PDB file of C-alpha atoms in Angstrom:
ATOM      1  CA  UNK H 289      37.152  44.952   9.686  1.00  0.00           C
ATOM      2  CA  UNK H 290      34.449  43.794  11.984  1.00  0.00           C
ATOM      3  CA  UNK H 291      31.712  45.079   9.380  1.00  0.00           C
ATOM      4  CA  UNK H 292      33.476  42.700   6.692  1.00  0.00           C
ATOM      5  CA  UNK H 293      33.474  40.122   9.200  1.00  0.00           C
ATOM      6  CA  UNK H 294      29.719  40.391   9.519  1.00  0.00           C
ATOM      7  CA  UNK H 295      29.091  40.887   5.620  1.00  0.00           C
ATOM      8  CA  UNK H 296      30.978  37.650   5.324  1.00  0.00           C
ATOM      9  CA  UNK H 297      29.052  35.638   7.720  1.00  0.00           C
ATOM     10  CA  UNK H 298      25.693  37.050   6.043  1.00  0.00           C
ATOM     11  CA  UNK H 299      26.675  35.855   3.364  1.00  0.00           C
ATOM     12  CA  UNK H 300      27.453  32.682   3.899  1.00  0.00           C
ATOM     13  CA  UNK H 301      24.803  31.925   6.255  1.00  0.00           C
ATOM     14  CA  UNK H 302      22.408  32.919   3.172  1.00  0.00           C
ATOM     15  CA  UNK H 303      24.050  30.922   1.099  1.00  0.00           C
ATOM     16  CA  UNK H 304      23.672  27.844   3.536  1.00  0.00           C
ATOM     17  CA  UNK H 305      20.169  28.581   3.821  1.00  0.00           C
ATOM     18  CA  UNK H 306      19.532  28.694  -0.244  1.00  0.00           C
ATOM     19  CA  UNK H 307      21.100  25.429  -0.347  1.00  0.00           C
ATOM     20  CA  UNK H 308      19.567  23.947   2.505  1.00  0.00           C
ATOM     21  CA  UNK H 309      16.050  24.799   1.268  1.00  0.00           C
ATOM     22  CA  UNK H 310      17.026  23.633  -2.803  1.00  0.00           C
ATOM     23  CA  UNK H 311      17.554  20.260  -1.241  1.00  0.00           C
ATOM     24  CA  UNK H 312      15.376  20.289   0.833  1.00  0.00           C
ATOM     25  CA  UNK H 313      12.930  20.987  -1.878  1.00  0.00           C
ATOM     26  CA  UNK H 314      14.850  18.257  -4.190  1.00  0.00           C
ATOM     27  CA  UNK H 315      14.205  15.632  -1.487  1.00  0.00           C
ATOM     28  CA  UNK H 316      10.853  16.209  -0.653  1.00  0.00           C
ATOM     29  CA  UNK H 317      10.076  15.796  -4.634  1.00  0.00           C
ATOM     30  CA  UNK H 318      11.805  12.807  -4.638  1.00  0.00           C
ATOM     31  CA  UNK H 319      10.347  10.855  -1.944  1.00  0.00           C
ATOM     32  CA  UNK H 320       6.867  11.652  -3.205  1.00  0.00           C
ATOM     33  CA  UNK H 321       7.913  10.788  -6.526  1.00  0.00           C
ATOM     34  CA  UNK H 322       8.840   7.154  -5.387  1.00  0.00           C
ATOM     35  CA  UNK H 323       5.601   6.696  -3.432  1.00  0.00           C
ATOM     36  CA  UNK H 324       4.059   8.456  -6.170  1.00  0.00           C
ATOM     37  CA  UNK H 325       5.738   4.965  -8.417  1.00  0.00           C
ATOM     38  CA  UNK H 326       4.712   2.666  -5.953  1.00  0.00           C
ATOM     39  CA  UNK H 327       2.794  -0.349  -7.197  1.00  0.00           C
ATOM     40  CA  UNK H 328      -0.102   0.712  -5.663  1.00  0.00           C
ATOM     41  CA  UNK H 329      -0.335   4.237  -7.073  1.00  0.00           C
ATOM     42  CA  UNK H 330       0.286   2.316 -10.907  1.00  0.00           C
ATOM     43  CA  UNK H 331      -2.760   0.105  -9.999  1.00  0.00           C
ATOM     44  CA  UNK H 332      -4.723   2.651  -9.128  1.00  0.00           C
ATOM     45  CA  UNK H 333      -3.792   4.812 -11.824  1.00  0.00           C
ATOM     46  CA  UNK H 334      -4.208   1.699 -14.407  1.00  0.00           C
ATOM     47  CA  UNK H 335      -7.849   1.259 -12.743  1.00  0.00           C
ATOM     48  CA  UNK H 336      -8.659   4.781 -13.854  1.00  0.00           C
ATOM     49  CA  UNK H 337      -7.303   4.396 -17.604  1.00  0.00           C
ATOM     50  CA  UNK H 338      -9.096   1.150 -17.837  1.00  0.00           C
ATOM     51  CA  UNK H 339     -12.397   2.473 -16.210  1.00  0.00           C
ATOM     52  CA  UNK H 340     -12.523   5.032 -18.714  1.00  0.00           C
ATOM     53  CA  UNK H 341     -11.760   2.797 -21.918  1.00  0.00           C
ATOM     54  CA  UNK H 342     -14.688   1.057 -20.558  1.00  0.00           C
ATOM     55  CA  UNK H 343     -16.653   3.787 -19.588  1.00  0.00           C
ATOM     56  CA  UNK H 344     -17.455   2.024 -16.399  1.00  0.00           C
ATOM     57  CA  UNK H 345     -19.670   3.807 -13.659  1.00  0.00           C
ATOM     58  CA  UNK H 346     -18.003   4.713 -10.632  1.00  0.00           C
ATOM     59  CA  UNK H 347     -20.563   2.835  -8.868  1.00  0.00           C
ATOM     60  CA  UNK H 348     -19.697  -0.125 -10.861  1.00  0.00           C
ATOM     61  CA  UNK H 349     -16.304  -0.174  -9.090  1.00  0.00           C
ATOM     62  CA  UNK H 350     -15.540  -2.936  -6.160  1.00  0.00           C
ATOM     63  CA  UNK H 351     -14.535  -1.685  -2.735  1.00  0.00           C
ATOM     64  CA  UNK H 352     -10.743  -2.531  -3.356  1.00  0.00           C
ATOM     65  CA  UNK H 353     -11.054  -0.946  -6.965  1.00  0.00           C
ATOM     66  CA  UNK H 354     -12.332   2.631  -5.583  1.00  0.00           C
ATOM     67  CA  UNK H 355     -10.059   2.583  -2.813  1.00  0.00           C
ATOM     68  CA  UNK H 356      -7.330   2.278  -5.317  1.00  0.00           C
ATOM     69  CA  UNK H 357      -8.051   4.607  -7.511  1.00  0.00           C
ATOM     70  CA  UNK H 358      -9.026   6.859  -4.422  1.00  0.00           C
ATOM     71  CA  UNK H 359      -5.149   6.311  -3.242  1.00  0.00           C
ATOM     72  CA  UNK H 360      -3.813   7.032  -6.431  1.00  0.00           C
ATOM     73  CA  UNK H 361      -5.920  10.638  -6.921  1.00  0.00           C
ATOM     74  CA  UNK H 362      -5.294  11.629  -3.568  1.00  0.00           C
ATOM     75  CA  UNK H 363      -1.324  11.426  -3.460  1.00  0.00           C
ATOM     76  CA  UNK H 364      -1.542  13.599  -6.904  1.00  0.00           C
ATOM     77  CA  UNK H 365      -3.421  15.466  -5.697  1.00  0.00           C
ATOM     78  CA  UNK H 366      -0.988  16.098  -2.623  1.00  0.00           C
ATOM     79  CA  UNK H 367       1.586  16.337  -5.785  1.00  0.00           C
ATOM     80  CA  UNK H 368      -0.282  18.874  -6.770  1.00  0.00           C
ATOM     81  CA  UNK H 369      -0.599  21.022  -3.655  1.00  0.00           C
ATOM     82  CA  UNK H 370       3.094  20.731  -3.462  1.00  0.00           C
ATOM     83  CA  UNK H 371       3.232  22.414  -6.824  1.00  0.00           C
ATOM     84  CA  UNK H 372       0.700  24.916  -6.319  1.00  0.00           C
ATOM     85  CA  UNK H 373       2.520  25.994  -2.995  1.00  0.00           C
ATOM     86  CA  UNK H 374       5.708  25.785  -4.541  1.00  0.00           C
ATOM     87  CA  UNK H 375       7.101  23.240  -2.241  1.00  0.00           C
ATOM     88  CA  UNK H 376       8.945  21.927  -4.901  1.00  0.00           C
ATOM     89  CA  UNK H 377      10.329  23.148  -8.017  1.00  0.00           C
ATOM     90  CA  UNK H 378       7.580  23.382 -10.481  1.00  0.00           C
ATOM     91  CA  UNK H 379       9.633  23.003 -13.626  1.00  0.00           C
ATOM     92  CA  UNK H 380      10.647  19.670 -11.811  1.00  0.00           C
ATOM     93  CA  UNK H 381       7.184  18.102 -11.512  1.00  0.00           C
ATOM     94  CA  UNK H 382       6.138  18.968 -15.001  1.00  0.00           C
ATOM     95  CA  UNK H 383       9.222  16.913 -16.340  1.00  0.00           C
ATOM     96  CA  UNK H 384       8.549  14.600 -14.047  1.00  0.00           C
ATOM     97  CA  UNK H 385       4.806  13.919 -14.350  1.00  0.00           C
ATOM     98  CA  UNK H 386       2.937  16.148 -16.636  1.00  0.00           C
ATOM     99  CA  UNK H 387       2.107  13.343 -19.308  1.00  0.00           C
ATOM    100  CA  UNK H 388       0.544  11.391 -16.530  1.00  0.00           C
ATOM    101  CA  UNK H 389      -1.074  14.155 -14.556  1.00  0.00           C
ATOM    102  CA  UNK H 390      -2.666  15.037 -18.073  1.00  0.00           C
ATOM    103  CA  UNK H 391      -3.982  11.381 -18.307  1.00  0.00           C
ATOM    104  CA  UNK H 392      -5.005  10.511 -15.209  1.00  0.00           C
ATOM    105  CA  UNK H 393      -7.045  13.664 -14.744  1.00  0.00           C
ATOM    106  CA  UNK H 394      -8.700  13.113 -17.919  1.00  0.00           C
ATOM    107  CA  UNK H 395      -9.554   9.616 -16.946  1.00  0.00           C
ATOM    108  CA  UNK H 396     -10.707  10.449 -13.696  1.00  0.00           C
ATOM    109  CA  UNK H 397     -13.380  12.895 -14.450  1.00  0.00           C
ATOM    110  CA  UNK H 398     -16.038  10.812 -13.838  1.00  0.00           C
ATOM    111  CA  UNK H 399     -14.776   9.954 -10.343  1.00  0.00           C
ATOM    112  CA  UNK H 400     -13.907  13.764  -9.610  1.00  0.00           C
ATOM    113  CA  UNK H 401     -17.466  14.595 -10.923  1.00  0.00           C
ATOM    114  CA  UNK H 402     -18.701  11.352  -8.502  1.00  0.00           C
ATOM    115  CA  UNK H 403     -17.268  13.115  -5.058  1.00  0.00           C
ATOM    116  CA  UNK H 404     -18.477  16.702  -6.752  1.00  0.00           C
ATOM    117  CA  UNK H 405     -21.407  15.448  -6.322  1.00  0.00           C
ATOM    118  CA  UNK H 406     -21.379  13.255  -3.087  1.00  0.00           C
ATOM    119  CA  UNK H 407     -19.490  16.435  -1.037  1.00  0.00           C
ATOM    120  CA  UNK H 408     -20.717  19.471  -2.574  1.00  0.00           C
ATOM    121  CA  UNK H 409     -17.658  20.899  -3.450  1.00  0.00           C
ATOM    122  CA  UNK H 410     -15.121  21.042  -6.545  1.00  0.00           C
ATOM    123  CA  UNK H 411     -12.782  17.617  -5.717  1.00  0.00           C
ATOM    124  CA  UNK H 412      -9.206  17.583  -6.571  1.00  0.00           C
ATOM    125  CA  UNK H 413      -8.628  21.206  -7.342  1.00  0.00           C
ATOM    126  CA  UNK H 414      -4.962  21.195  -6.975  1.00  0.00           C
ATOM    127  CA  UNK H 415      -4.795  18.538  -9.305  1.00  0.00           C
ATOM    128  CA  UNK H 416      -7.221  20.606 -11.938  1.00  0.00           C
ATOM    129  CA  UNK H 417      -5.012  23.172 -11.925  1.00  0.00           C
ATOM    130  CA  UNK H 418      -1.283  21.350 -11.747  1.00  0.00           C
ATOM    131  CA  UNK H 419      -3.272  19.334 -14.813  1.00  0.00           C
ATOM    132  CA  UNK H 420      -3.987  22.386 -16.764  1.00  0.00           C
ATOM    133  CA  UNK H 421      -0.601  23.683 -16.217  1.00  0.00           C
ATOM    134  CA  UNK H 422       0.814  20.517 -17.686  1.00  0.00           C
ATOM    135  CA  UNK H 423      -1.285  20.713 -20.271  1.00  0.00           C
ATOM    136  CA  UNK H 424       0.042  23.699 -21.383  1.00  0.00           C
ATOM    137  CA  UNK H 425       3.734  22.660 -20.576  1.00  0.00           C
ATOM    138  CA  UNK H 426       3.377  19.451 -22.773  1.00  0.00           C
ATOM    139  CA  UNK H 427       1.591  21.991 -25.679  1.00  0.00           C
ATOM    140  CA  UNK H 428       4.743  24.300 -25.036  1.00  0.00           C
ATOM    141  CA  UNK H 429       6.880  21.297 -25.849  1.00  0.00           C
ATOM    142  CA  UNK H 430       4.441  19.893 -28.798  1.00  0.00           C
ATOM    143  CA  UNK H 431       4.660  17.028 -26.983  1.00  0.00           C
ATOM    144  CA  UNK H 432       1.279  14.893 -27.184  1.00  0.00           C
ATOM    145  CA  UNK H 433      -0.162  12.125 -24.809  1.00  0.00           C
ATOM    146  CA  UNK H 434      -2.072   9.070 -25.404  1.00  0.00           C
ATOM    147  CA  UNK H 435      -5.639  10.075 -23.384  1.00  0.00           C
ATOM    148  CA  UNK H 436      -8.062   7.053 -22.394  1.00  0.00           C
ATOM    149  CA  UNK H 437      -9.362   6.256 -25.498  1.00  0.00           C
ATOM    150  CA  UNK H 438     -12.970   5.030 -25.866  1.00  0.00           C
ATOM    151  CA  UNK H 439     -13.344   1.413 -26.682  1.00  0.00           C
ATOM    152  CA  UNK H 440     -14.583   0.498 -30.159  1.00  0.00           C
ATOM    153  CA  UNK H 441     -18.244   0.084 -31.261  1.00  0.00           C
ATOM    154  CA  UNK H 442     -20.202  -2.895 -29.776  1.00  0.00           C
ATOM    155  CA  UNK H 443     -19.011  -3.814 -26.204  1.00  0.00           C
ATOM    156  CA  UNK H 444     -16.268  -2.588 -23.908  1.00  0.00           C
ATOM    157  CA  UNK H 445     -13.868  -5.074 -25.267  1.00  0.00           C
ATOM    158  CA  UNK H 446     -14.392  -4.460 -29.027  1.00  0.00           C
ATOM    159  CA  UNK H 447     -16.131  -7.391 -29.895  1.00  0.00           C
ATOM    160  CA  UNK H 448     -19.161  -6.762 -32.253  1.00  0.00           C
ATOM    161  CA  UNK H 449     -21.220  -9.532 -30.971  1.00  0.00           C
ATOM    162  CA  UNK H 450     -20.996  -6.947 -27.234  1.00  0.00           C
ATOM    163  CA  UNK H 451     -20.175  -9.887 -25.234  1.00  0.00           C
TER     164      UNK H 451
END
């Protein structure tokens, strides 16, 4: 009887534990995911799409645009350590975000290439690889995703005349 007891109470106290730890996991995915939609992280993010339909220079960027777009990569890129570690559910940040990882590590490359550079070492390299796994997640899906496009011929606006 006392060995059922025990059994029992295993059992349940695993079964705590694997809920615990799901939601756990499920709230720590959500609260980055609102900070992650924050205002802030869109301008940043919107910085980087535009700076690449431009094909602006990172050192063509004011003060308050690189330390927006600066925000915005590193909180992905703590996103994307999350992933890697499996601090939350993988499957869950690919629905989530994969479309936008995809695009905003394509239009950052010239930034991540910028710090490269600057520090000597790879930058973001959680985010290059939670952005090739969503790459292949979106393929997986056939699902496709509007990349920074480069602006029309003569000027970064369109307009022939380059002005």
């Amino acid at each position: 009887m006392s060995i059922a007891i025990a059994f029992l109470a295993l059992a349940f106290s695993l079964g705590a534990f694997v809920h615990d730890r799901a939601r756990s996991r499920r709230d720590l995915l959500l609260n980055l995911h609102e900070r992650l939609i924050a205002a802030d992280q869109q301008e940043g993010r919107r910085l980087l799409y535009l700076m690449a339909e431009e094909r602006r220079q990172v050192e063509h960027l004011t003060p308050d645009e690189h330390a927006k777009i600066n925000n915005a990569l590193a909180l992905l890129n703590v996103l994307a350590l999350y992933y890697t570690r499996r601090y939350v559910r993988r499957k869950d940040v690919l629905e989530l975000w994969a479309a936008r990882v995809v695009r905003v590590f394509t239009a950052a490359q010239p930034v991540l290439e910028h710090r490269s550079a600057l520090s000597g070492y790879r930058a973001a390299r959680h985010l290059r690889a939670l952005s090739t796994d969503a790459e292949a997640y979106l393929q997986r899906r056939r699902l496709s995703v509007r990349l920074p496009q480069p602006p029309p011929s003569g000027g970064p606006h369109g307009d022939p005349s380059g002005s």
